[in-house]
Short mmCIF file of N, CA and C and ligand atoms in Angstrom, two decimals:
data_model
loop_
_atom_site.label_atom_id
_atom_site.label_comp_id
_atom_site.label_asym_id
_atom_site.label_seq_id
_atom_site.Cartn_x
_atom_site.Cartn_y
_atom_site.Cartn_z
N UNK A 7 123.02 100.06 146.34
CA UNK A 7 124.23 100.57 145.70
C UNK A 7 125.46 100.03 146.44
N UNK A 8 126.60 99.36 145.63
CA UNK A 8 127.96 99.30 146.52
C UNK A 8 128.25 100.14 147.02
N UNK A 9 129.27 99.75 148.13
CA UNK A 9 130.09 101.32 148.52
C UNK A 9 131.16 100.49 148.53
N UNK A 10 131.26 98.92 148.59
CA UNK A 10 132.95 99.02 148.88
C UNK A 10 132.69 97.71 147.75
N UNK A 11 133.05 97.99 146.21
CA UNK A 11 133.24 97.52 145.26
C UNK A 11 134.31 96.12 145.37
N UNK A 12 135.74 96.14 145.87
CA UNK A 12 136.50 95.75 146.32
C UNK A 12 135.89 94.11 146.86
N UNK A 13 134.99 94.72 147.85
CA UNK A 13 134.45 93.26 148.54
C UNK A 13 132.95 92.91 148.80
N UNK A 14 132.23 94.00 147.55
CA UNK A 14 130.92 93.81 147.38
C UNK A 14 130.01 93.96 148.62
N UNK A 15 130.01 95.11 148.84
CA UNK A 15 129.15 95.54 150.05
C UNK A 15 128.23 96.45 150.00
N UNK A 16 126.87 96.76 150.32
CA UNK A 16 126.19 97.91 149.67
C UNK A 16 125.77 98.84 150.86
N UNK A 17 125.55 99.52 150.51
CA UNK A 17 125.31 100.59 151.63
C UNK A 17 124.77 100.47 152.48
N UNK A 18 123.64 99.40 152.31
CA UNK A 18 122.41 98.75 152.74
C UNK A 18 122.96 98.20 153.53
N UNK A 19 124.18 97.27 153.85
CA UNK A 19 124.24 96.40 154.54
C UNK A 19 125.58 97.17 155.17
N UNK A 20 126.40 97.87 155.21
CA UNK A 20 126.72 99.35 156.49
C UNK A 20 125.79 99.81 157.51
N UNK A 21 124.69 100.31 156.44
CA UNK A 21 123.85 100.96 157.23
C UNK A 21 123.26 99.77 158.67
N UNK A 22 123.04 98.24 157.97
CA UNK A 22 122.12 96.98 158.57
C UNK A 22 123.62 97.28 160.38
N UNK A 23 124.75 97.19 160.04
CA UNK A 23 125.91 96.86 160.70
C UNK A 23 126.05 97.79 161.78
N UNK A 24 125.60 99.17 161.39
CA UNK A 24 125.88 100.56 162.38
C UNK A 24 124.64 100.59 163.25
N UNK A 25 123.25 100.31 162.98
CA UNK A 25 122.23 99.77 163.59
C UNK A 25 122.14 99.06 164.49
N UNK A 26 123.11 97.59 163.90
CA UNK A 26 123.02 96.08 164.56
C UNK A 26 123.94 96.50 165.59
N UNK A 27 125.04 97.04 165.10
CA UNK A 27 126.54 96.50 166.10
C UNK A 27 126.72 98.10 166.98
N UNK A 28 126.25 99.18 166.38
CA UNK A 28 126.58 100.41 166.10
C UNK A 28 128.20 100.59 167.08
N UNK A 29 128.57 100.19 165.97
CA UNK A 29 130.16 100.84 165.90
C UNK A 29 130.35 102.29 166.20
N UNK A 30 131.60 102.75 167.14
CA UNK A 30 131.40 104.04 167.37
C UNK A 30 133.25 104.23 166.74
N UNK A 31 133.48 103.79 165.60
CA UNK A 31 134.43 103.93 164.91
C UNK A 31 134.37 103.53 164.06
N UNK A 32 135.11 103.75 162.60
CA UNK A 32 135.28 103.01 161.64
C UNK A 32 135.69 101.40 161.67
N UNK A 33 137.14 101.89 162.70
CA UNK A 33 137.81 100.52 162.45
C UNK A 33 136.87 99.50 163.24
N UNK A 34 135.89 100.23 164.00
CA UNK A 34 135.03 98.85 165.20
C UNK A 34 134.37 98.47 163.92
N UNK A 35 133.35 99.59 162.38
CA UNK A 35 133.06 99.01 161.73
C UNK A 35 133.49 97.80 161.01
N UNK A 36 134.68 98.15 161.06
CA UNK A 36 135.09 97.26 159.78
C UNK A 36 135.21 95.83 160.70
N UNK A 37 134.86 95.42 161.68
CA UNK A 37 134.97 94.07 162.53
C UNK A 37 133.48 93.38 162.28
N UNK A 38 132.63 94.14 161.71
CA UNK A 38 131.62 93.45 161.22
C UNK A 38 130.83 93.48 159.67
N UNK A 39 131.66 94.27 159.17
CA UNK A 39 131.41 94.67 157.56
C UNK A 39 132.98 94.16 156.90
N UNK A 40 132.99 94.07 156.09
CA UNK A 40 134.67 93.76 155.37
C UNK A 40 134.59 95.04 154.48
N UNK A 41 135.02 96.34 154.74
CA UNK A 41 135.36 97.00 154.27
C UNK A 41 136.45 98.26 154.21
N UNK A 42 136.89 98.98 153.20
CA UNK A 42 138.91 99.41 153.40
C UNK A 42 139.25 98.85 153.88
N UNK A 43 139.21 97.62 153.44
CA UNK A 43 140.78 96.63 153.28
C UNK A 43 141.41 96.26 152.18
N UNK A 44 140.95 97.12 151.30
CA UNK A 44 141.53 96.59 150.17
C UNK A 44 142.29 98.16 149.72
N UNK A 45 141.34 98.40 148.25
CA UNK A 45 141.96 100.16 147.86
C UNK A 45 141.77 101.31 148.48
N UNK A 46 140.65 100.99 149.60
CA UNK A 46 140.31 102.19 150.65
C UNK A 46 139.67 103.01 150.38
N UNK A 47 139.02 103.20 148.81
CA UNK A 47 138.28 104.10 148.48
C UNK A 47 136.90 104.02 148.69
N UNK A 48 136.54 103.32 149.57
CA UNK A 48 134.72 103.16 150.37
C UNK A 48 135.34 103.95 151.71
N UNK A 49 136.46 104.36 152.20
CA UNK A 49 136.44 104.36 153.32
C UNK A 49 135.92 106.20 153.88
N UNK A 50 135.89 106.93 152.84
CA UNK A 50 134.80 108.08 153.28
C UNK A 50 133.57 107.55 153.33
N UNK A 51 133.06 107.42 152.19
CA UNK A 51 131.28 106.72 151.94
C UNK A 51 131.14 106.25 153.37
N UNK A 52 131.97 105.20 153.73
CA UNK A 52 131.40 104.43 154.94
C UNK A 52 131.03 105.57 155.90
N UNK A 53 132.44 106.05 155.70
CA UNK A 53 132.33 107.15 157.51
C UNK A 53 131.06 107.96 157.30
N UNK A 54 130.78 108.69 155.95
CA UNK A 54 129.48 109.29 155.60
C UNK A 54 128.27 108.66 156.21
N UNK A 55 128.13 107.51 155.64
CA UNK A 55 126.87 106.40 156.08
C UNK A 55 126.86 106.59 157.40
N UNK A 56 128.00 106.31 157.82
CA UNK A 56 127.92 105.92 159.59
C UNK A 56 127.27 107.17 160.40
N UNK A 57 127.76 108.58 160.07
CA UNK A 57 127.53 109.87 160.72
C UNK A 57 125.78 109.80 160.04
N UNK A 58 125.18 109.34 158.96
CA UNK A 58 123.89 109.43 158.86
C UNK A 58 123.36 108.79 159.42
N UNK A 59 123.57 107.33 159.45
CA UNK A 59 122.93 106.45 160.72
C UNK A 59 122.97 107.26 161.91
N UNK A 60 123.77 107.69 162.80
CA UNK A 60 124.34 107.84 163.86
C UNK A 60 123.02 109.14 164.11
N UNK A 61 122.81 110.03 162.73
CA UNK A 61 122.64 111.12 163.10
C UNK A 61 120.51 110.76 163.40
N UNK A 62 120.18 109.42 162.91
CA UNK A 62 118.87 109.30 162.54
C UNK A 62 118.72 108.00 164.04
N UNK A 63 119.41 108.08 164.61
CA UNK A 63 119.35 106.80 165.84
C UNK A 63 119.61 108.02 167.13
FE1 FES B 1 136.31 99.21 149.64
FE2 FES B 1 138.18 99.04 147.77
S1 FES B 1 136.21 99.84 147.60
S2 FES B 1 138.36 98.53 149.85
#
């Protein structure tokens, strides 16, 4: 499923990024995902994703 429509990113590959890089912020996310940079409306979803990764690691 997308989450950030904008720049075609799927959840799948957030989730691959918080794993790989595990970002302990959004904005560290967004240095390896391209996402809210555009309309910003992935930018809950992401933080969601991230606190589920976070919460299963
Ligand atoms: Fe991610 Fe627009 S949906 S920036």
């Amino acid at each position: 499923m997308y989450v950030c429509l904008c720049n075609g990113v799927s959840d799948k590959k957030v989730r691959q990024a918080v794993r790989q890089f595990q970002p302990r912020s959004f904005q560290q996310l967004r240095k390896f995902v391209p996402v809210g940079n555009q309309c910003g409306k992935c930018v809950k979803a992401c933080r969601e994703i991230m606190q589920e990764e976070w919460e299963q690691m």
